[in-house]
Amino acid sequence: MKFEISVEVQKILLTLTGAGYEAYLVGGCVRDLLRGVQPHDWDICTSARPEETEACFAGQRIIETGLKHGTVTVLEEDEPYEITTYRTEGPYSDSHRPDFVEFVSSLEADLARRDFTMNAVALKLDGSLWVMWGLRFGAVFGDGIEKKTAQAIRENRHMLKHVAMGRIHVKLRKLLVGEQTGDVLRQYPDVLCEFWPELGPLVALEQNNPWYCWGCWKYMIHAVEAAPSRTGPADLP
């Protein structure tokens, strides 16, 4: 999927990744890009700590108004762009800002604090989405995956071929012990087959012989569902 990301935003993302840090687009700008609408605001999250972000943009105009909460505003062509360090948050006593934040090195931990709408979807400069994150949330929290989000997962499943197998392995292990794992496996075999092609014959066997169970995809799902789930707070993210 090709997205129209502004030159200024590309420059910021490349500056951060070129310095060895992770950098992703998040929030409303991702929602707008997926809708085919050009974003007015660009939110960027990064593994760089605030002082490291400032060092990356030394010599440029920087606004430190959100520094306490990990946000550095960089001006490119006189336009402000907010760059926020991955973080977890404390309670919102004033219903506006968290009482405290803790900087973390994991994008997954940062996304976990967000509500699972488009605010919890991250987009890399190359256009790849966090597909496995969506499936895992569906397995752990249930209630199904929102229709448009499910469509985006399917449309972008080919991008999983470019994700390191180690990362996929971690997400898959956590997905398989969720309360609603069976539902996710039934609905998204096409997504799983992108990185696990050995599943293809099992799925095809069930589709071609719906009356046959032993050795087919349906039987494998039943076996997974029979195993105890393990999705307590300690298992997240």
XYZ file of C-alpha atoms in Angstrom:
237
model
C 0.000 0.000 0.000
C 1.421 3.393 -1.018
C 0.921 6.383 1.266
C 1.511 10.062 0.561
C 3.819 11.085 3.403
C 5.031 14.677 3.272
C 8.670 15.400 2.528
C 9.106 17.064 5.916
C 7.764 14.033 7.769
C 9.925 11.686 5.718
C 12.950 13.798 6.630
C 12.125 13.576 10.350
C 11.588 9.803 10.243
C 14.793 9.278 8.267
C 16.760 11.493 10.659
C 15.661 9.402 13.633
C 16.102 6.008 11.971
C 19.399 7.122 10.456
C 20.640 7.804 13.986
C 19.754 4.242 14.987
C 16.367 4.839 16.619
C 12.923 3.499 15.762
C 10.342 5.972 14.454
C 6.689 5.441 13.496
C 3.637 7.453 12.566
C 0.715 6.959 14.949
C -2.737 8.269 15.728
C -4.977 10.350 13.512
C -2.491 10.734 10.664
C -2.459 6.952 10.163
C -6.250 6.907 10.143
C -6.296 9.665 7.518
C -3.710 7.932 5.330
C -5.702 4.705 5.373
C -8.800 6.678 4.373
C -6.937 8.310 1.495
C -7.058 11.737 3.157
C -3.975 13.936 3.496
C -3.302 14.481 7.233
C -3.151 17.979 8.701
C -1.253 16.851 11.793
C 1.517 14.278 11.999
C 2.207 12.420 15.243
C 5.504 10.585 15.457
C 6.625 8.184 18.190
C 10.199 7.046 18.651
C 12.483 4.915 20.795
C 14.750 7.969 21.216
C 14.555 9.680 24.614
C 13.722 13.418 24.519
C 17.344 14.481 24.897
C 18.337 12.060 22.138
C 15.632 13.450 19.871
C 16.930 16.959 20.491
C 20.456 15.814 19.652
C 19.205 14.374 16.344
C 17.838 17.775 15.372
C 20.621 19.935 16.763
C 20.765 23.234 14.917
C 17.041 23.255 14.147
C 14.298 25.136 15.949
C 12.892 23.006 18.768
C 10.015 23.624 21.188
C 10.253 21.883 24.579
C 6.743 22.581 25.893
C 5.908 18.848 26.173
C 9.308 17.685 27.357
C 7.965 16.456 30.717
C 5.748 13.982 28.893
C 8.375 13.007 26.341
C 7.321 15.282 23.482
C 9.742 17.383 21.486
C 8.343 19.647 18.771
C 10.605 20.099 15.764
C 9.970 22.817 13.207
C 10.444 21.927 9.548
C 9.720 24.694 7.047
C 8.159 26.609 9.976
C 5.637 23.791 10.550
C 5.591 22.048 13.980
C 5.911 18.265 14.212
C 5.499 16.487 17.545
C 7.901 13.633 18.295
C 7.098 11.619 21.426
C 9.205 8.996 23.146
C 7.650 5.544 23.663
C 6.019 5.650 27.089
C 3.625 4.147 29.572
C 1.347 6.404 31.596
C -0.032 6.922 35.083
C -3.623 7.958 35.873
C -5.258 11.079 34.377
C -6.343 13.038 37.465
C -7.238 16.115 35.411
C -8.725 14.030 32.562
C -6.282 15.724 30.185
C -2.686 14.701 30.836
C -1.232 11.743 32.743
C 0.030 12.389 36.273
C 3.328 10.824 35.268
C 4.910 8.951 32.374
C 7.628 6.340 32.182
C 9.756 6.181 29.072
C 10.158 2.706 27.572
C 12.110 1.210 24.692
C 9.255 -0.884 23.272
C 6.778 0.314 20.650
C 4.461 -2.491 21.780
C 4.334 -1.097 25.336
C 3.556 2.357 23.961
C 0.742 1.072 21.746
C -0.706 -0.947 24.628
C -1.554 2.244 26.526
C -3.684 3.496 23.647
C -7.289 2.534 22.985
C -7.472 -0.011 20.178
C -8.803 2.226 17.471
C -6.497 3.774 14.904
C -4.555 5.294 17.814
C -2.987 1.883 18.399
C -1.847 1.357 14.815
C 1.714 2.335 13.915
C 2.960 2.985 10.393
C 6.577 2.808 9.263
C 7.992 4.979 6.526
C 7.937 1.977 4.183
C 4.178 1.644 4.740
C 4.141 -1.494 6.940
C 1.432 -1.858 9.652
C 1.350 -3.811 12.896
C -0.822 -6.631 11.577
C 0.080 -9.223 14.209
C -0.643 -6.719 16.983
C -4.233 -6.470 15.765
C -4.745 -10.233 15.684
C -3.238 -10.639 19.103
C -5.534 -8.020 20.650
C -8.490 -9.814 19.072
C -7.395 -13.101 20.665
C -6.674 -11.648 24.093
C -9.518 -9.178 24.568
C -12.219 -10.698 22.367
C -15.224 -8.653 21.159
C -14.014 -9.078 17.586
C -11.873 -6.788 15.475
C -13.594 -3.710 14.072
C -14.672 -4.226 10.443
C -12.434 -1.605 8.829
C -9.476 -2.635 10.955
C -10.011 -6.262 9.919
C -10.110 -5.167 6.287
C -6.846 -3.251 6.704
C -5.224 -6.302 8.307
C -6.195 -8.495 5.366
C -5.213 -5.939 2.733
C -1.775 -5.510 4.295
C -1.067 -9.112 5.299
C 1.584 -9.414 2.579
C 3.741 -6.995 4.591
C 4.275 -9.725 7.175
C 6.804 -11.251 4.776
C 9.082 -8.304 5.580
C 8.804 -8.635 9.366
C 11.565 -10.458 11.248
C 10.450 -13.958 12.212
C 11.600 -13.366 15.768
C 9.048 -10.569 16.186
C 6.295 -12.648 14.612
C 7.176 -15.574 16.859
C 6.754 -13.441 20.001
C 3.333 -12.149 18.898
C 2.172 -15.587 17.751
C 3.033 -17.197 21.090
C 0.958 -14.594 22.935
C -1.884 -14.817 20.425
C -2.148 -18.597 20.848
C -2.825 -18.391 24.605
C -5.672 -15.861 24.368
C -9.245 -16.474 25.491
C -10.560 -15.906 21.952
C -7.716 -17.500 19.995
C -10.042 -19.938 18.214
C -12.151 -17.122 16.773
C -9.062 -15.353 15.396
C -7.695 -18.568 13.870
C -11.039 -19.291 12.173
C -11.360 -15.813 10.729
C -7.783 -15.053 9.655
C -6.118 -18.205 8.258
C -5.166 -16.202 5.159
C -3.168 -13.769 7.320
C -1.393 -16.553 9.223
C -0.492 -18.348 5.988
C 1.532 -15.308 4.898
C 4.317 -16.230 7.326
C 3.326 -19.848 8.083
C 2.767 -21.461 4.659
C 2.613 -24.967 6.167
C -0.894 -24.092 7.378
C -2.106 -23.730 3.797
C -2.701 -27.469 3.140
C -4.616 -27.821 6.441
C -6.914 -24.922 5.576
C -7.392 -26.226 2.026
C -8.207 -29.732 3.341
C -11.039 -28.354 5.449
C -12.374 -26.159 2.637
C -12.374 -29.028 0.143
C -13.633 -31.661 2.623
C -15.852 -29.876 5.191
C -16.980 -33.220 6.654
C -13.388 -34.299 7.383
C -11.868 -33.259 10.712
C -8.767 -35.263 11.581
C -5.643 -33.419 10.443
C -7.516 -30.391 9.094
C -7.500 -26.761 10.195
C -10.702 -27.200 12.227
C -9.126 -29.996 14.273
C -6.017 -27.913 14.953
C -8.179 -25.030 16.201
C -10.027 -27.373 18.560
C -6.677 -28.556 19.930
C -5.552 -24.968 20.565
C -8.844 -24.109 22.275
C -8.486 -27.129 24.561
C -5.226 -25.749 25.944
C -5.488 -23.399 28.970
C -5.462 -19.697 28.153
C -2.921 -17.438 29.799
C -3.725 -13.784 29.332
C -3.325 -12.133 32.720
C -1.829 -8.625 33.153
C 1.678 -10.086 33.358
C 1.360 -11.335 29.800
C 0.858 -7.857 28.334
C 2.283 -6.472 26.190
